[in-house]
Coordinates of C-alpha atoms in Angstrom, one line a residue:
M1 CA 71.5 -46.5 -30.6
R2 CA 72.4 -43.4 -28.6
F3 CA 71.0 -40.0 -29.6
A4 CA 73.1 -36.9 -29.8
S5 CA 74.0 -35.2 -26.5
P6 CA 72.3 -32.1 -25.2
H7 CA 74.8 -29.2 -25.0
F8 CA 74.6 -27.7 -21.6
R9 CA 75.1 -24.0 -21.5
L10 CA 75.4 -23.2 -17.8
R11 CA 75.3 -19.4 -17.4
R12 CA 77.7 -19.3 -14.5
L13 CA 79.6 -21.5 -12.1
R14 CA 77.9 -20.8 -8.9
H15 CA 79.1 -22.9 -6.0
I16 CA 81.0 -25.1 -8.4
S17 CA 82.4 -27.4 -5.8
Q18 CA 78.8 -28.4 -4.8
Q19 CA 77.4 -28.6 -8.3
A20 CA 80.2 -30.2 -10.3
T21 CA 78.8 -33.7 -10.0
V22 CA 75.5 -32.6 -11.4
C23 CA 76.8 -30.7 -14.3
L24 CA 79.1 -33.4 -15.6
L25 CA 76.6 -36.1 -15.2
G26 CA 73.9 -34.1 -16.9
A27 CA 76.2 -33.6 -19.9
A28 CA 78.3 -36.8 -19.9
L29 CA 75.4 -39.2 -19.5
S30 CA 74.1 -37.7 -22.7
G31 CA 77.2 -38.4 -24.6
A32 CA 79.2 -35.2 -24.1
P33 CA 81.7 -34.3 -26.8
V34 CA 85.4 -35.2 -26.5
W35 CA 87.1 -32.1 -25.3
A36 CA 90.4 -31.0 -26.8
Q37 CA 93.6 -32.1 -25.1
G38 CA 95.1 -29.6 -22.6
A39 CA 97.3 -29.5 -19.6
D40 CA 95.8 -30.1 -16.2
T41 CA 97.3 -27.4 -14.0
R42 CA 96.1 -29.0 -10.7
A43 CA 98.5 -30.5 -8.3
P44 CA 99.7 -34.1 -9.1
G45 CA 97.5 -36.7 -7.7
Y46 CA 94.6 -34.3 -7.1
A47 CA 91.9 -36.2 -8.9
S48 CA 93.1 -39.7 -8.1
S49 CA 93.1 -38.9 -4.4
L50 CA 89.4 -38.1 -4.4
P51 CA 86.4 -40.5 -3.8
T52 CA 85.1 -42.5 -6.8
L53 CA 81.6 -43.9 -7.5
G54 CA 80.7 -47.5 -8.0
D55 CA 80.9 -50.8 -6.1
P56 CA 83.3 -53.1 -7.9
A57 CA 81.6 -56.1 -6.3
Q58 CA 78.2 -55.2 -7.7
G59 CA 79.1 -53.9 -11.2
S60 CA 76.5 -51.1 -11.2
L61 CA 75.1 -48.4 -9.0
S62 CA 72.5 -49.4 -6.5
S63 CA 68.9 -48.4 -7.3
V64 CA 69.1 -45.9 -4.4
Q65 CA 72.2 -44.3 -5.8
E66 CA 70.8 -44.2 -9.3
K67 CA 67.5 -42.6 -8.1
R68 CA 69.4 -40.0 -6.1
L69 CA 71.7 -39.1 -9.1
G70 CA 68.6 -38.6 -11.2
E71 CA 67.2 -36.2 -8.6
I72 CA 70.4 -34.2 -8.5
I73 CA 70.7 -34.0 -12.2
M74 CA 67.1 -32.9 -12.7
R75 CA 67.5 -30.2 -10.0
E76 CA 70.1 -28.6 -12.2
M77 CA 68.3 -29.4 -15.5
R78 CA 65.3 -27.4 -14.5
Q79 CA 67.5 -24.3 -14.2
E80 CA 68.8 -24.7 -17.7
P81 CA 67.7 -21.8 -20.0
D82 CA 66.7 -24.3 -22.6
Y83 CA 64.5 -26.4 -20.2
L84 CA 61.0 -26.2 -21.8
H85 CA 58.1 -25.9 -19.5
D86 CA 55.3 -26.9 -21.8
S87 CA 52.7 -29.2 -20.3
L88 CA 50.9 -29.9 -23.7
L89 CA 54.0 -31.3 -25.4
R90 CA 55.1 -33.1 -22.3
D91 CA 51.6 -34.7 -21.9
Y92 CA 51.8 -35.9 -25.5
L93 CA 55.2 -37.5 -25.0
Q94 CA 54.4 -38.9 -21.5
V95 CA 51.3 -40.7 -22.9
I96 CA 53.6 -42.5 -25.4
V97 CA 56.0 -43.5 -22.5
D98 CA 53.1 -44.6 -20.3
R99 CA 51.8 -46.8 -23.1
L100 CA 55.3 -48.4 -23.4
T101 CA 55.9 -48.7 -19.7
P102 CA 54.1 -52.0 -18.9
A103 CA 56.0 -53.9 -21.6
A104 CA 59.3 -52.2 -20.6
R105 CA 58.9 -53.3 -17.0
R106 CA 58.5 -56.9 -18.1
T107 CA 61.9 -56.7 -19.7
A108 CA 63.6 -54.9 -16.8
E109 CA 66.6 -56.1 -14.8
M110 CA 66.4 -56.3 -11.0
E111 CA 66.5 -52.8 -9.4
A112 CA 65.9 -51.0 -12.7
P113 CA 63.6 -47.9 -12.3
A114 CA 59.9 -48.8 -12.7
H115 CA 58.7 -45.3 -13.6
F116 CA 59.7 -43.1 -16.6
R117 CA 59.3 -39.4 -16.7
V118 CA 59.8 -37.1 -19.7
F119 CA 61.3 -33.6 -19.8
L120 CA 61.9 -31.3 -22.8
L121 CA 64.8 -29.1 -24.0
R122 CA 64.6 -26.4 -26.6
D123 CA 67.2 -27.7 -29.1
R124 CA 66.9 -28.2 -32.8
S125 CA 69.0 -31.5 -32.8
F126 CA 67.4 -34.9 -33.2
N127 CA 68.0 -36.2 -29.7
A128 CA 66.7 -38.1 -26.8
F129 CA 68.7 -39.3 -23.8
A130 CA 68.2 -41.4 -20.7
L131 CA 69.3 -40.3 -17.2
P132 CA 69.6 -42.2 -14.0
G133 CA 66.4 -42.8 -12.2
G134 CA 64.1 -43.2 -15.2
W135 CA 64.3 -39.7 -16.6
I136 CA 64.2 -39.3 -20.4
G137 CA 65.2 -36.0 -22.0
V138 CA 63.8 -35.0 -25.4
H139 CA 65.0 -32.2 -27.7
T140 CA 62.3 -30.5 -29.6
G141 CA 64.2 -31.3 -32.7
L142 CA 63.3 -35.0 -32.3
I143 CA 59.6 -34.2 -32.7
I144 CA 60.3 -31.8 -35.6
D145 CA 62.4 -34.3 -37.5
A146 CA 60.3 -37.4 -36.8
Q147 CA 57.8 -38.3 -39.6
S148 CA 55.3 -40.2 -37.5
H149 CA 54.1 -40.9 -34.0
D150 CA 55.5 -44.4 -34.3
Q151 CA 59.0 -43.2 -34.9
V152 CA 58.8 -41.1 -31.7
A153 CA 57.6 -44.2 -29.9
A154 CA 60.6 -46.1 -31.3
V155 CA 63.0 -43.6 -29.8
F156 CA 61.4 -43.9 -26.4
A157 CA 61.4 -47.7 -26.5
H158 CA 65.1 -47.6 -27.2
E159 CA 66.0 -45.2 -24.4
M160 CA 63.7 -46.9 -22.0
S161 CA 65.5 -50.1 -22.8
H162 CA 68.8 -48.5 -21.8
I163 CA 67.2 -47.7 -18.5
T164 CA 65.6 -51.1 -17.9
Q165 CA 68.7 -53.0 -18.8
R166 CA 70.7 -50.8 -16.4
H167 CA 73.2 -49.7 -19.0
I168 CA 73.6 -46.3 -17.5
A169 CA 74.2 -47.6 -13.9
Q170 CA 76.8 -50.1 -15.3
R171 CA 78.7 -47.4 -17.2
L172 CA 78.8 -45.1 -14.2
A173 CA 80.0 -47.9 -11.9
Q174 CA 82.7 -48.8 -14.5
M175 CA 83.9 -45.2 -14.3
G176 CA 84.0 -45.5 -10.6
R177 CA 86.1 -48.7 -10.8
D178 CA 88.4 -47.0 -13.3
R179 CA 88.7 -44.0 -10.9
L180 CA 87.4 -41.6 -13.6
L181 CA 84.5 -40.2 -11.7
S182 CA 86.0 -37.8 -9.1
I183 CA 85.6 -34.2 -8.2
G184 CA 88.9 -33.4 -9.9
S185 CA 87.6 -34.5 -13.3
L186 CA 84.1 -33.2 -12.7
L187 CA 85.4 -29.7 -12.0
L188 CA 87.4 -29.7 -15.2
A189 CA 84.5 -31.0 -17.2
V190 CA 82.0 -28.5 -15.9
A191 CA 84.4 -25.6 -16.5
A192 CA 84.6 -26.6 -20.2
A193 CA 80.9 -27.4 -20.5
S194 CA 79.9 -24.1 -19.0
A195 CA 82.0 -22.2 -21.5
G196 CA 80.1 -23.6 -24.4
Q197 CA 81.0 -26.4 -26.8
D198 CA 82.9 -24.3 -29.3
Q199 CA 85.3 -22.9 -26.7
A200 CA 85.7 -26.3 -25.1
A201 CA 86.7 -27.7 -28.4
Q202 CA 89.4 -25.1 -28.7
G203 CA 91.2 -26.5 -25.7
L204 CA 89.9 -25.6 -22.2
A205 CA 92.0 -27.6 -19.7
M206 CA 90.4 -30.9 -20.0
G207 CA 93.3 -33.2 -20.5
G208 CA 93.4 -36.9 -21.3
Q209 CA 91.2 -37.8 -18.4
A210 CA 88.2 -36.0 -19.9
A211 CA 88.6 -37.9 -23.1
A212 CA 88.7 -41.1 -21.1
I213 CA 85.4 -40.1 -19.3
D214 CA 83.8 -39.4 -22.6
R215 CA 84.8 -42.8 -24.0
A216 CA 83.7 -44.6 -20.8
L217 CA 80.2 -43.1 -20.9
R218 CA 79.4 -44.1 -24.5
F219 CA 77.3 -47.2 -24.7
S220 CA 79.0 -50.2 -26.0
R221 CA 77.9 -51.9 -29.2
S222 CA 76.6 -54.7 -27.1
N223 CA 74.5 -52.1 -25.1
E224 CA 73.2 -50.7 -28.4
R225 CA 72.2 -54.0 -29.8
D226 CA 70.5 -54.9 -26.5
A227 CA 68.6 -51.7 -26.5
D228 CA 67.6 -52.2 -30.2
R229 CA 66.3 -55.7 -29.6
T230 CA 64.6 -55.0 -26.3
G231 CA 63.1 -51.8 -27.7
E232 CA 61.5 -53.7 -30.5
E233 CA 60.0 -56.2 -28.1
V234 CA 58.6 -53.3 -26.1
L235 CA 57.2 -51.6 -29.2
A236 CA 55.5 -54.8 -30.4
E237 CA 54.0 -55.7 -27.1
S238 CA 52.7 -52.2 -26.7
G239 CA 50.8 -52.4 -30.0
Y240 CA 53.1 -50.3 -32.2
P241 CA 54.0 -51.5 -35.7
P242 CA 56.9 -54.0 -35.6
Q243 CA 58.8 -52.0 -38.3
A244 CA 58.8 -48.8 -36.2
M245 CA 62.4 -49.2 -35.0
A246 CA 63.8 -49.8 -38.5
S247 CA 61.7 -46.9 -39.8
M248 CA 63.3 -44.6 -37.2
L249 CA 66.8 -45.8 -38.0
L250 CA 66.2 -45.2 -41.7
R251 CA 64.9 -41.7 -40.9
L252 CA 68.2 -41.0 -39.2
Q253 CA 70.1 -42.4 -42.2
N254 CA 68.1 -40.2 -44.6
L255 CA 68.7 -37.1 -42.5
S256 CA 72.5 -37.8 -42.5
R257 CA 72.5 -38.1 -46.3
L258 CA 70.9 -34.6 -46.4
D259 CA 73.9 -33.3 -44.5
D260 CA 71.8 -32.4 -41.5
S261 CA 74.5 -31.1 -39.1
D262 CA 72.5 -31.9 -36.0
V263 CA 72.3 -35.6 -37.0
L264 CA 75.8 -35.8 -38.3
A265 CA 77.1 -34.6 -34.9
F266 CA 75.5 -37.7 -33.4
L267 CA 76.6 -40.0 -36.2
Q268 CA 80.3 -39.0 -35.8
T269 CA 80.4 -40.6 -32.3
H270 CA 77.6 -43.2 -32.7
P271 CA 77.8 -44.6 -36.2
L272 CA 74.6 -45.8 -37.8
T273 CA 75.7 -49.0 -39.5
S274 CA 73.8 -50.9 -42.2
E275 CA 74.1 -53.9 -40.0
R276 CA 72.0 -52.2 -37.3
I277 CA 69.3 -51.3 -39.8
A278 CA 69.4 -54.8 -41.3
D279 CA 69.0 -56.4 -37.9
A280 CA 66.0 -54.1 -37.1
Q281 CA 64.4 -55.0 -40.4
A282 CA 65.0 -58.7 -39.9
R283 CA 63.2 -58.5 -36.6
G284 CA 60.4 -56.1 -37.4
G285 CA 60.1 -56.3 -41.2
N286 CA 61.2 -54.0 -43.9
H287 CA 57.8 -52.7 -45.0
P288 CA 57.8 -48.8 -44.7
L289 CA 55.4 -47.3 -42.3
P290 CA 52.3 -45.8 -43.9
P291 CA 52.1 -42.0 -43.9
D292 CA 51.0 -40.7 -40.6
H293 CA 47.8 -38.6 -40.9
D294 CA 47.3 -38.4 -37.1
L295 CA 46.2 -34.8 -36.3
M296 CA 47.7 -34.8 -32.8
F297 CA 51.1 -35.9 -34.0
W298 CA 51.3 -33.1 -36.6
L299 CA 50.0 -30.5 -34.1
M300 CA 52.8 -31.5 -31.7
H301 CA 55.3 -31.4 -34.6
A302 CA 54.2 -27.8 -35.3
R303 CA 54.2 -26.8 -31.7
A304 CA 57.7 -28.1 -31.2
R305 CA 58.8 -26.0 -34.2
A306 CA 57.0 -23.0 -32.9
L307 CA 58.4 -23.2 -29.3
T308 CA 62.0 -23.9 -30.3
P309 CA 63.2 -20.4 -31.2
T310 CA 63.6 -17.9 -28.4
K311 CA 64.8 -14.7 -30.1
R312 CA 62.3 -12.5 -31.8
D313 CA 64.0 -12.5 -35.2
A314 CA 64.2 -16.3 -35.1
M315 CA 60.5 -16.5 -34.3
Q316 CA 59.6 -14.2 -37.1
H317 CA 61.7 -16.3 -39.5
E318 CA 60.0 -19.5 -38.4
E319 CA 56.6 -17.9 -38.8
K320 CA 57.4 -17.0 -42.4
R321 CA 58.5 -20.6 -43.0
F322 CA 55.1 -21.8 -41.7
S323 CA 53.3 -19.4 -44.0
A324 CA 55.3 -20.8 -47.0
D325 CA 54.7 -24.5 -46.1
K326 CA 52.5 -26.6 -48.3
A327 CA 50.3 -29.3 -46.8
A328 CA 49.8 -32.8 -48.3
F329 CA 46.7 -33.6 -46.3
P330 CA 44.2 -32.0 -43.9
A331 CA 46.2 -32.8 -40.6
Q332 CA 49.2 -31.1 -42.0
Q333 CA 47.1 -28.1 -43.2
A334 CA 45.7 -27.7 -39.7
A335 CA 49.2 -28.1 -38.1
I336 CA 50.8 -25.5 -40.3
A337 CA 48.2 -22.9 -39.4
Y338 CA 48.4 -23.9 -35.7
G339 CA 52.2 -23.6 -35.6
Q340 CA 51.8 -20.2 -37.2
A341 CA 49.2 -19.2 -34.6
V342 CA 51.4 -20.2 -31.7
L343 CA 54.3 -18.1 -33.1
L344 CA 52.1 -15.1 -33.7
Q345 CA 50.8 -15.4 -30.2
R346 CA 54.4 -15.5 -28.9
L347 CA 55.1 -12.4 -31.0
G348 CA 52.1 -10.6 -29.4
R349 CA 50.2 -10.4 -32.7
F350 CA 47.0 -11.7 -31.2
D351 CA 44.5 -10.8 -34.0
A352 CA 46.8 -12.5 -36.6
A353 CA 47.1 -15.5 -34.3
A354 CA 43.3 -15.8 -34.0
A355 CA 43.0 -15.7 -37.8
A356 CA 45.6 -18.5 -38.2
L357 CA 43.9 -20.5 -35.5
A358 CA 40.6 -20.2 -37.3
R359 CA 42.2 -21.7 -40.4
A360 CA 43.6 -24.6 -38.3
Q361 CA 40.2 -25.2 -36.8
A362 CA 38.5 -25.3 -40.2
A363 CA 41.0 -27.8 -41.5
A364 CA 40.6 -30.0 -38.4
A365 CA 36.8 -29.7 -38.2
N366 CA 36.2 -33.4 -38.9
A367 CA 38.9 -34.7 -36.4
P368 CA 37.9 -36.2 -33.0
A369 CA 37.5 -33.7 -30.1
A370 CA 40.5 -35.2 -28.3
E371 CA 42.8 -34.5 -31.2
R372 CA 41.5 -30.9 -31.5
L373 CA 42.4 -30.2 -27.8
P374 CA 45.5 -28.2 -28.7
L375 CA 43.4 -25.9 -30.9
D376 CA 40.8 -25.4 -28.1
L377 CA 43.6 -24.7 -25.6
L378 CA 45.1 -22.0 -27.8
Q379 CA 41.7 -20.4 -28.4
T380 CA 41.2 -20.2 -24.7
E381 CA 44.7 -18.7 -24.2
L382 CA 43.9 -16.0 -26.8
L383 CA 40.7 -15.3 -25.1
L384 CA 42.5 -14.9 -21.8
E385 CA 44.4 -11.9 -23.2
H386 CA 41.3 -9.7 -23.1
Q387 CA 38.4 -11.7 -21.5
P388 CA 39.6 -13.6 -18.5
A389 CA 36.1 -14.5 -17.2
Q390 CA 35.1 -16.1 -20.5
A391 CA 38.5 -17.8 -20.8
A392 CA 37.9 -19.3 -17.3
D393 CA 34.6 -20.7 -18.4
A394 CA 36.1 -22.2 -21.5
A395 CA 39.0 -23.7 -19.5
R396 CA 36.5 -25.2 -17.0
A397 CA 34.7 -26.9 -19.9
L398 CA 37.9 -28.3 -21.3
C399 CA 38.9 -29.7 -17.8
R400 CA 35.5 -31.4 -17.6
Q401 CA 35.8 -32.8 -21.1
F402 CA 39.5 -33.9 -20.7
P403 CA 40.1 -34.5 -17.0
Q404 CA 43.5 -36.2 -17.6
S405 CA 44.9 -33.2 -19.4
T406 CA 47.7 -31.5 -17.5
A407 CA 47.7 -28.6 -20.0
A408 CA 43.9 -28.0 -19.4
R409 CA 44.4 -27.9 -15.6
H410 CA 47.3 -25.5 -15.9
L411 CA 45.4 -23.2 -18.2
L412 CA 42.4 -23.1 -15.9
A413 CA 44.7 -22.2 -13.0
R414 CA 46.1 -19.3 -15.1
C415 CA 42.6 -18.1 -16.1
L416 CA 41.4 -18.2 -12.5
L417 CA 44.5 -16.3 -11.3
A418 CA 43.8 -13.6 -13.9
L419 CA 40.4 -12.9 -12.2
P420 CA 40.2 -10.1 -9.7
D421 CA 39.0 -12.4 -6.9
K422 CA 41.5 -15.1 -6.3
K423 CA 39.3 -17.2 -4.0
S424 CA 38.1 -19.5 -6.9
A425 CA 41.7 -19.9 -8.0
R426 CA 42.8 -20.9 -4.4
E427 CA 39.9 -23.3 -4.1
F428 CA 40.7 -25.0 -7.4
L429 CA 44.4 -25.2 -6.7
R430 CA 43.9 -26.6 -3.3
Q431 CA 41.8 -29.4 -4.8
Q432 CA 44.2 -30.0 -7.6
T433 CA 47.4 -30.2 -5.5
V434 CA 45.7 -32.9 -3.4
A435 CA 44.7 -34.8 -6.6
H436 CA 48.1 -34.2 -8.3
P437 CA 50.7 -33.7 -5.5
Q438 CA 53.6 -34.2 -7.9
D439 CA 52.7 -31.2 -10.1
I440 CA 55.2 -28.4 -9.5
V441 CA 53.3 -25.8 -11.6
L442 CA 50.1 -26.3 -9.5
W443 CA 52.0 -25.8 -6.2
Q444 CA 53.6 -22.6 -7.7
D445 CA 50.2 -21.3 -8.8
Q446 CA 48.8 -22.1 -5.4
A447 CA 51.5 -20.1 -3.7
R448 CA 50.5 -17.1 -5.9
A449 CA 46.8 -17.5 -5.0
E450 CA 47.6 -17.8 -1.3
A451 CA 49.8 -14.7 -1.4
A452 CA 47.2 -12.7 -3.2
L453 CA 44.7 -13.5 -0.4
G454 CA 47.1 -12.7 2.4
A455 CA 47.4 -16.4 3.5
F456 CA 51.2 -16.1 3.8
A457 CA 51.8 -19.3 5.9
A458 CA 50.0 -21.3 3.3
Q459 CA 51.9 -19.5 0.6
H460 CA 55.2 -20.6 2.1
R461 CA 54.0 -24.2 2.5
A462 CA 53.0 -24.3 -1.2
T463 CA 56.3 -22.8 -2.2
A464 CA 58.0 -25.5 0.0
E465 CA 56.2 -28.2 -1.9
A466 CA 57.3 -26.8 -5.2
Y467 CA 60.9 -26.6 -4.0
A468 CA 60.8 -30.2 -2.7
L469 CA 59.6 -31.5 -6.1
E470 CA 62.4 -29.5 -7.8
G471 CA 64.9 -31.3 -5.6
K472 CA 65.7 -28.2 -3.5
T473 CA 65.0 -29.9 -0.2
E474 CA 67.0 -27.5 2.0
A475 CA 65.1 -24.5 0.4
A476 CA 61.8 -26.3 1.0
I477 CA 62.7 -26.9 4.7
E478 CA 63.6 -23.2 5.0
Q479 CA 60.2 -22.2 3.6
L480 CA 58.4 -24.4 6.1
H481 CA 60.4 -22.8 9.0
I482 CA 59.2 -19.4 7.7
A483 CA 55.7 -20.8 7.5
Q484 CA 55.9 -21.8 11.1
R485 CA 56.9 -18.3 12.1
T486 CA 54.2 -16.7 10.0
P487 CA 51.0 -15.7 11.8
G488 CA 47.6 -16.4 10.5
A489 CA 47.7 -20.2 9.9
D490 CA 44.7 -22.1 11.4
Y491 CA 45.1 -25.3 13.3
F492 CA 44.7 -27.5 10.2
E493 CA 47.3 -25.5 8.2
A494 CA 49.7 -25.4 11.1
S495 CA 49.4 -29.2 11.5
I496 CA 50.2 -29.8 7.8
I497 CA 53.2 -27.5 8.0
N498 CA 54.6 -29.3 11.0
A499 CA 54.1 -32.7 9.5
R500 CA 55.6 -31.8 6.2
L501 CA 58.6 -30.2 8.0
R502 CA 59.3 -33.5 9.8
A503 CA 58.9 -35.5 6.6
L504 CA 61.3 -33.3 4.6
E505 CA 63.9 -33.2 7.4
Q506 CA 63.8 -36.9 7.5
A507 CA 64.1 -37.1 3.7
H508 CA 67.0 -34.6 3.7
A509 CA 68.8 -36.7 6.3
Q510 CA 68.5 -39.7 4.1
Q511 CA 69.7 -37.8 1.1
V512 CA 72.8 -36.7 3.0
Q513 CA 73.6 -40.3 3.8
I514 CA 73.2 -41.3 0.2
D515 CA 75.2 -38.4 -1.0
K516 CA 78.2 -39.6 1.1
T517 CA 78.4 -42.5 -1.3
L518 CA 78.6 -40.2 -4.3
P519 CA 81.6 -38.2 -5.4
Q520 CA 82.4 -35.5 -2.8

């Protein structure tokens, strides 16, 4: 089963000829809508004369091409207004994916990605989607509409199976063989996507080729059955209930019966048949999942609700909904109060947020410490508003207690950066970027700490590392050139700058060679 597409709302078409590939793939791989018919005003033969993607002899993208496409798409994704930078929610979802990964790898086709990484988008629709290179996007609406941790795991098992079975690479390569994936079609698609779905549906010049692209990128029924079956195997081997996949499908069916427009948008292009549900029940059993009383699931459910709205009136409306909600058991009671506290904090009503958080803590008093971590993190964030030193002490304690928590590390960095003396922040961040070199936020925070202490060469190097992780290799190289010209670096720092510059220049040269095999 394929989940509804994210709607990309690019704010402007900057350097469109360079970015068109990214924009269409980011939308189309997620099942972009069929745009209305319209005339293509380009010169005859424009699109068909351009390069295409996919090796007809192989039947799919190479693993190198797939990885590079994923990097390019994510570079643009991170600039989306709805991209959600929330390490706590991402930690929660990544833990699920990491639990599923060993079993998923055992089902994988040759050259399939071996690692899976999650990112979040603020969007109320029930949606998850797989991208090339092992990336999995999740809308906050999925966490909101799911009724259990196991249902969320079932969604991931399904999407991971699309990746391990190389369905995405095969669909893109087929487009290449059919000469659908070219700069001509990509420019048209990004023009419509950037205008917004409603305007695109009214007839922006997409033509018949766009409809063909949309059809080509939808997974076949065979792909969907394969992902269902493989996903259930992955779930069972990872210790999840065998009926989790059927439970998730039934949840979608129930939402559709309630006329949930976000789910119906998906069902119009990816019908949920009774046969699919029956097959899942035959494999995993038709016993309903027991009610999920897991505190962490319900706290993340509430956090997703609280972080989805962005406008003040929408946040106020959601806060009122939380205050009117009724809990069926203590975990829900704690989660309702927690979600209200998160929204009150976002609204700047810190005293009211503290009061709501106190209610959440009282309801969760008997839960294990690990499940109460979101409450402790929020308490520390509220303390940071007026007492940064005490907040730093509290964040240090959380990092010692939960050393694997990305959210705790990020919060401690924020607390230390709020102190007048930035030396402790720099010391902590230098240690953490060595231990967690793939963490963009830590590199960004280290750049701030270095700048505050006048270590400008080190600041530019840290900025370069963040850019490199965001896929902005050329910008990273430029930062390292600036770092080389900046006085004040000691021998050790200068050596690192030179070594990283050589490594990134080599990586960039390799990217250029790979990019020549992609649409130009």
